[in-house]
Short mmCIF file of C-alpha atoms and ligand atoms in Angstrom, two decimals:
data_model
loop_
_atom_site.label_atom_id
_atom_site.label_comp_id
_atom_site.label_asym_id
_atom_site.label_seq_id
_atom_site.Cartn_x
_atom_site.Cartn_y
_atom_site.Cartn_z
CA UNK X 1 -147.33 -73.75 73.01
CA UNK X 2 -149.11 -70.93 71.86
CA UNK X 3 -148.58 -68.67 74.38
CA UNK X 4 -145.37 -66.39 72.40
CA UNK X 5 -147.95 -65.90 69.46
CA UNK X 6 -148.58 -62.35 69.13
CA UNK X 7 -152.24 -61.64 68.96
CA UNK X 8 -153.60 -59.11 65.78
CA UNK X 9 -156.73 -57.71 65.28
CA UNK X 10 -156.91 -57.75 61.64
CA UNK X 11 -154.76 -61.12 61.13
CA UNK X 12 -154.37 -60.43 57.21
CA UNK X 13 -152.01 -57.33 57.78
CA UNK X 14 -150.65 -55.87 60.92
CA UNK X 15 -149.20 -57.92 63.48
CA UNK X 16 -147.63 -56.68 66.61
CA UNK X 17 -145.17 -58.66 67.66
CA UNK X 18 -142.10 -58.11 70.84
CA UNK X 19 -137.65 -58.79 70.44
CA UNK X 20 -135.44 -58.93 72.95
CA UNK X 21 -131.37 -58.86 72.74
CA UNK X 22 -129.22 -60.68 75.07
CA UNK X 23 -125.90 -61.31 75.60
CA UNK X 24 -123.14 -60.53 77.62
CA UNK X 25 -122.23 -56.68 78.53
CA UNK X 26 -120.57 -54.79 76.06
CA UNK X 27 -120.62 -57.64 72.90
CA UNK X 28 -123.04 -54.95 70.32
CA UNK X 29 -126.26 -55.63 71.15
CA UNK X 30 -127.33 -52.24 71.70
CA UNK X 31 -125.19 -50.63 68.20
CA UNK X 32 -126.85 -53.31 66.68
CA UNK X 33 -130.10 -51.94 67.20
CA UNK X 34 -128.86 -48.68 66.25
CA UNK X 35 -127.31 -49.44 63.54
CA UNK X 36 -130.38 -50.92 61.99
CA UNK X 37 -133.37 -48.07 63.09
CA UNK X 38 -130.78 -44.57 63.44
CA UNK X 39 -128.65 -45.79 60.74
CA UNK X 40 -125.90 -44.84 62.92
CA UNK X 41 -122.68 -45.64 64.67
CA UNK X 42 -121.63 -44.84 68.60
CA UNK X 43 -117.93 -45.60 69.52
CA UNK X 44 -118.46 -44.28 72.89
CA UNK X 45 -119.79 -47.01 75.40
CA UNK X 46 -122.88 -46.49 76.88
CA UNK X 47 -123.91 -49.63 78.72
CA UNK X 48 -127.68 -50.27 78.80
CA UNK X 49 -128.71 -49.95 82.06
CA UNK X 50 -131.76 -52.46 82.86
CA UNK X 51 -134.14 -52.31 79.46
CA UNK X 52 -134.05 -49.90 76.43
CA UNK X 53 -137.31 -50.03 74.51
CA UNK X 54 -138.47 -48.89 71.57
CA UNK X 55 -140.97 -49.42 69.23
CA UNK X 56 -140.52 -49.45 65.10
CA UNK X 57 -142.19 -50.53 61.85
CA UNK X 58 -141.55 -53.23 59.53
CA UNK X 59 -142.94 -54.49 55.65
CA UNK X 60 -142.52 -57.77 55.34
CA UNK X 61 -144.68 -58.59 52.15
CA UNK X 62 -148.01 -57.10 52.58
CA UNK X 63 -148.17 -57.20 56.02
CA UNK X 64 -146.88 -54.22 58.31
CA UNK X 65 -145.35 -55.68 61.48
CA UNK X 66 -145.20 -53.31 64.49
CA UNK X 67 -142.27 -53.92 66.95
CA UNK X 68 -141.45 -53.37 70.09
CA UNK X 69 -138.12 -54.04 70.74
CA UNK X 70 -136.24 -54.84 74.62
CA UNK X 71 -132.87 -54.65 73.83
CA UNK X 72 -131.29 -55.54 77.32
CA UNK X 73 -128.40 -54.60 79.73
CA UNK X 74 -126.47 -57.74 79.87
CA UNK X 75 -124.13 -57.39 82.51
CA UNK X 76 -124.65 -59.88 85.51
CA UNK X 77 -126.40 -56.98 87.81
CA UNK X 78 -129.61 -56.99 85.89
CA UNK X 79 -130.61 -59.83 85.99
CA UNK X 80 -133.38 -58.64 88.71
CA UNK X 81 -134.32 -56.19 85.99
CA UNK X 82 -134.37 -58.66 82.68
CA UNK X 83 -135.73 -61.60 83.87
CA UNK X 84 -139.38 -59.17 84.05
CA UNK X 85 -139.25 -58.84 80.24
CA UNK X 86 -138.98 -62.33 78.84
CA UNK X 87 -142.02 -63.42 78.31
CA UNK X 88 -143.99 -63.87 75.41
CA UNK X 89 -140.63 -63.17 72.95
CA UNK X 90 -140.99 -64.61 69.58
CA UNK X 91 -137.74 -63.24 68.40
CA UNK X 92 -134.63 -62.85 70.42
CA UNK X 93 -131.09 -61.24 69.44
CA UNK X 94 -128.37 -63.07 70.44
CA UNK X 95 -125.56 -61.42 70.37
CA UNK X 96 -121.21 -62.06 70.76
CA UNK X 97 -118.00 -60.61 69.69
CA UNK X 98 -115.21 -61.87 67.74
CA UNK X 99 -112.85 -60.77 69.11
CA UNK X 100 -114.62 -62.47 72.73
CA UNK X 101 -114.26 -65.82 73.50
CA UNK X 102 -116.58 -65.75 76.78
CA UNK X 103 -118.95 -64.13 74.56
CA UNK X 104 -119.62 -67.18 73.14
CA UNK X 105 -119.15 -69.87 75.18
CA UNK X 106 -121.62 -67.32 77.34
CA UNK X 107 -124.85 -68.00 75.50
CA UNK X 108 -125.24 -70.81 76.82
CA UNK X 109 -126.18 -69.25 80.00
CA UNK X 110 -128.19 -66.83 78.36
CA UNK X 111 -131.10 -69.56 76.86
CA UNK X 112 -130.49 -70.95 80.08
CA UNK X 113 -131.20 -67.41 81.63
CA UNK X 114 -134.15 -67.54 79.11
CA UNK X 115 -135.34 -70.33 80.03
CA UNK X 116 -135.58 -70.68 83.53
CA UNK X 117 -136.96 -67.55 83.51
CA UNK X 118 -139.64 -68.91 81.15
CA UNK X 119 -140.43 -71.59 83.37
CA UNK X 120 -141.72 -74.76 82.80
CA UNK X 121 -144.43 -73.37 80.33
CA UNK X 122 -142.33 -71.41 78.99
CA UNK X 123 -142.24 -73.18 74.81
CA UNK X 124 -138.60 -71.99 73.44
CA UNK X 125 -139.47 -73.83 70.16
CA UNK X 126 -141.38 -70.78 69.45
CA UNK X 127 -139.13 -68.26 69.35
CA UNK X 128 -136.55 -67.51 66.13
CA UNK X 129 -133.31 -67.32 67.61
CA UNK X 130 -130.64 -64.39 65.78
CA UNK X 131 -127.07 -65.38 66.68
CA UNK X 132 -124.99 -61.75 65.27
CA UNK X 133 -121.13 -62.56 65.72
CA UNK X 134 -120.47 -59.51 65.75
CA UNK X 135 -116.85 -57.04 65.70
CA UNK X 136 -116.55 -58.03 62.71
CA UNK X 137 -114.83 -55.14 61.32
CA UNK X 138 -111.89 -56.25 63.93
CA UNK X 139 -110.57 -58.92 62.22
CA UNK X 140 -107.04 -58.60 63.97
CA UNK X 141 -108.64 -59.93 67.12
CA UNK X 142 -110.85 -61.85 66.21
CA UNK X 143 -110.99 -65.05 68.05
CA UNK X 144 -114.11 -67.68 67.21
CA UNK X 145 -114.21 -68.37 62.92
CA UNK X 146 -117.39 -68.23 61.11
CA UNK X 147 -117.69 -72.17 61.10
CA UNK X 148 -117.30 -72.01 65.37
CA UNK X 149 -120.30 -69.58 65.47
CA UNK X 150 -121.94 -71.46 62.46
CA UNK X 151 -122.39 -74.53 63.96
CA UNK X 152 -123.06 -73.53 66.75
CA UNK X 153 -126.38 -70.72 65.89
CA UNK X 154 -127.11 -73.91 63.72
CA UNK X 155 -126.81 -76.71 65.60
CA UNK X 156 -129.77 -75.84 67.52
CA UNK X 157 -132.31 -74.13 64.60
CA UNK X 158 -131.35 -70.54 65.49
CA UNK X 159 -129.86 -68.53 62.16
CA UNK X 160 -126.97 -66.73 62.34
CA UNK X 161 -125.23 -63.42 61.31
CA UNK X 162 -121.64 -62.22 60.63
CA UNK X 163 -122.61 -58.64 61.58
CA UNK X 164 -120.75 -55.69 62.23
CA UNK X 165 -122.46 -52.38 63.96
CA UNK X 166 -119.27 -50.42 63.26
CA UNK X 167 -119.38 -50.71 59.50
CA UNK X 168 -123.47 -52.07 59.29
CA UNK X 169 -122.04 -55.51 57.96
CA UNK X 170 -124.63 -58.11 57.75
CA UNK X 171 -127.13 -55.99 59.96
CA UNK X 172 -129.88 -54.83 58.05
CA UNK X 173 -129.64 -58.48 56.13
CA UNK X 174 -130.02 -60.12 59.47
CA UNK X 175 -133.00 -57.89 60.58
CA UNK X 176 -135.06 -58.58 57.07
CA UNK X 177 -134.61 -62.20 57.85
CA UNK X 178 -135.51 -62.55 61.41
CA UNK X 179 -138.75 -60.62 61.14
CA UNK X 180 -139.23 -62.74 57.95
CA UNK X 181 -138.68 -65.77 59.82
CA UNK X 182 -141.09 -64.51 62.93
CA UNK X 183 -143.75 -63.90 60.33
CA UNK X 184 -143.11 -67.24 59.11
CA UNK X 185 -143.21 -68.42 62.56
CA UNK X 186 -146.30 -66.59 63.50
CA UNK X 187 -148.08 -67.61 59.52
CA UNK X 188 -147.84 -71.60 60.63
CA UNK X 189 -148.66 -71.65 63.80
CA UNK X 190 -146.37 -70.96 66.22
CA UNK X 191 -143.70 -73.48 65.03
CA UNK X 192 -140.10 -73.29 63.99
CA UNK X 193 -140.09 -73.49 59.98
CA UNK X 194 -137.33 -76.28 59.52
CA UNK X 195 -134.65 -74.45 57.96
CA UNK X 196 -132.67 -76.77 55.46
CA UNK X 197 -129.30 -76.30 57.67
CA UNK X 198 -130.69 -77.36 60.87
CA UNK X 199 -131.67 -79.93 59.27
CA UNK X 200 -129.02 -81.34 56.94
CA UNK X 201 -126.41 -82.35 59.89
CA UNK X 202 -126.72 -84.52 63.00
CA UNK X 203 -126.06 -83.63 66.63
CA UNK X 204 -123.24 -86.51 66.08
CA UNK X 205 -121.62 -84.59 63.57
CA UNK X 206 -121.97 -81.10 65.68
CA UNK X 207 -120.92 -82.74 68.69
CA UNK X 208 -117.74 -84.39 67.38
CA UNK X 209 -116.61 -81.21 64.98
CA UNK X 210 -116.43 -79.48 68.22
CA UNK X 211 -115.25 -82.42 69.82
CA UNK X 212 -112.10 -82.35 67.51
CA UNK X 213 -112.01 -78.80 67.95
CA UNK X 214 -110.86 -79.07 71.28
CA UNK X 215 -109.04 -82.37 70.92
CA UNK X 216 -105.17 -81.34 72.88
CA UNK X 217 -103.79 -84.16 70.96
CA UNK X 218 -103.90 -86.04 68.35
CA UNK X 219 -104.76 -89.44 70.40
CA UNK X 220 -107.89 -87.44 72.23
CA UNK X 221 -108.63 -86.55 68.84
CA UNK X 222 -109.49 -90.10 67.47
CA UNK X 223 -110.74 -91.12 70.14
CA UNK X 224 -107.05 -93.09 71.17
CA UNK X 225 -104.57 -93.32 74.02
CA UNK X 226 -101.30 -94.23 73.89
CA UNK X 227 -100.44 -97.54 73.62
CA UNK X 228 -103.78 -98.55 70.87
CA UNK X 229 -102.41 -100.63 68.29
CA UNK X 230 -102.26 -99.47 64.28
CA UNK X 231 -105.88 -101.09 64.36
CA UNK X 232 -107.54 -99.72 67.16
CA UNK X 233 -105.87 -96.16 65.03
CA UNK X 234 -107.33 -97.22 61.71
CA UNK X 235 -110.80 -98.02 63.25
CA UNK X 236 -111.32 -94.85 65.32
CA UNK X 237 -109.61 -92.96 61.83
CA UNK X 238 -112.51 -94.81 59.53
CA UNK X 239 -115.47 -94.57 62.05
CA UNK X 240 -114.53 -90.44 61.93
CA UNK X 241 -113.73 -90.18 57.93
CA UNK X 242 -117.66 -91.67 57.63
CA UNK X 243 -118.86 -89.77 60.64
CA UNK X 244 -117.42 -86.47 58.49
CA UNK X 245 -116.43 -86.97 54.76
CA UNK X 246 -116.82 -83.58 52.56
CA UNK X 247 -119.30 -85.67 50.60
CA UNK X 248 -121.54 -86.37 52.98
CA UNK X 249 -121.80 -83.44 55.85
CA UNK X 250 -122.08 -80.51 55.36
CA UNK X 251 -121.99 -79.24 58.99
CA UNK X 252 -120.00 -75.87 59.89
CA UNK X 253 -115.83 -76.52 59.83
CA UNK X 254 -116.31 -80.33 58.80
CA UNK X 255 -113.86 -79.88 56.75
CA UNK X 256 -111.87 -79.54 58.47
CA UNK X 257 -112.42 -81.57 60.81
CA UNK X 258 -111.72 -83.15 57.93
CA UNK X 259 -108.18 -82.57 58.04
CA UNK X 260 -107.77 -83.10 60.60
CA UNK X 261 -108.92 -86.27 61.34
CA UNK X 262 -106.26 -87.62 58.42
CA UNK X 263 -103.56 -85.31 59.68
CA UNK X 264 -103.80 -87.07 63.09
CA UNK X 265 -103.88 -90.46 62.26
CA UNK X 266 -100.51 -89.79 59.86
CA UNK X 267 -99.32 -88.52 62.83
CA UNK X 268 -99.81 -91.77 65.21
CA UNK X 269 -99.80 -94.04 62.88
CA UNK X 270 -96.27 -93.00 61.90
CA UNK X 271 -95.14 -93.30 65.49
CA UNK X 272 -96.73 -97.32 65.81
CA UNK X 273 -94.80 -99.56 64.47
P1 GTP G 1 -124.29 -54.19 77.54
O1 GTP G 1 -125.64 -52.30 77.08
O2 GTP G 1 -123.88 -53.66 78.61
O3 GTP G 1 -125.44 -54.79 77.87
O4 GTP G 1 -123.52 -53.48 76.17
P2 GTP G 1 -123.82 -53.37 74.37
O5 GTP G 1 -123.91 -55.39 74.23
O6 GTP G 1 -125.31 -52.88 74.14
O7 GTP G 1 -122.79 -53.21 74.13
P3 GTP G 1 -122.66 -51.88 73.33
O8 GTP G 1 -123.72 -51.32 71.89
O9 GTP G 1 -123.09 -50.91 73.72
O10 GTP G 1 -121.33 -51.85 72.39
C1 GTP G 1 -120.50 -51.73 73.49
C2 GTP G 1 -118.91 -51.44 73.09
O11 GTP G 1 -118.64 -50.98 72.34
C3 GTP G 1 -119.05 -50.26 72.70
O12 GTP G 1 -117.71 -49.28 73.20
C4 GTP G 1 -119.69 -49.72 71.22
O13 GTP G 1 -118.32 -48.53 69.89
C5 GTP G 1 -118.73 -51.29 70.81
N1 GTP G 1 -119.53 -51.53 69.14
C6 GTP G 1 -120.15 -52.46 68.69
N2 GTP G 1 -121.03 -53.17 68.01
C7 GTP G 1 -118.82 -53.45 67.53
C8 GTP G 1 -118.65 -53.14 66.09
O14 GTP G 1 -119.68 -54.37 64.82
N3 GTP G 1 -117.83 -52.87 65.79
C9 GTP G 1 -117.47 -52.32 66.95
N4 GTP G 1 -115.13 -52.03 66.80
N5 GTP G 1 -117.27 -51.91 68.00
C10 GTP G 1 -118.32 -52.56 67.64
MG1 MG G 2 -126.25 -51.28 75.75
#
């Protein structure tokens, strides 16, 4: 449980933490770090080979934090190199490209890789995760919208940020909040503080919104089948409406999901005698 809490000489002031980046190749991990540390952007893709390491100092409240950043290569080829570096981490910058659905779908696999490498005694609960939905400057190519990303992150208790390493949007805010959360975690005995957002909606609500998004037609959306009666449709509708009503549900994407359910019910009832 306390394996990840960093040791420090002066408990009042200085703190040393380890941060890693994770996510598919080419999503912008190195550029996000470069943007924050060096205030610049490189448009040419220079794949990270294995791991890049850097040290930086930041101030959080009255504490000086020495941050060791391990920027990981996302390519599967470097798995053997990466797996040496997961342990003793306090913070993860987990990045996907909003224009590459694959990189968003891969986030669960990244968590699984980390969990596997930490082994049975590793604890992911005392690590701060900052999810970066990166390349938001490329609005034309965007295929993972904010509510989908936010829902995934917040339902796991992770921080979520919309970022662009190119323009710098969201980058300072992300790092600032990330470091404050890590310090809070260290001061909280290694427990991740409960965020308002993660406490305010249930797993059932999050799963239902995801299911609605991925449903192939109105029947599928309401969880009924062709041939079912008006009563069955209405019953299924009422159950979803209670779960997702905007007055009751603040999960990202709930408003759109609620509207979709209303429309699905209207469409189905039109065709049932
Ligand atoms: P690996 O090291 O191979 O795992 O990749 P990476 O995730 O570190 O990606 P990197 O930071 O090297 O960026 C990959 C490419 O995306 C580069 O060509 C960057 O210029 C570009 N890029 C990174 N961030 C952004 C961004 O926010 N907007 C745009 N438009 N391009 C970006
Ligand atoms: Mg890189």
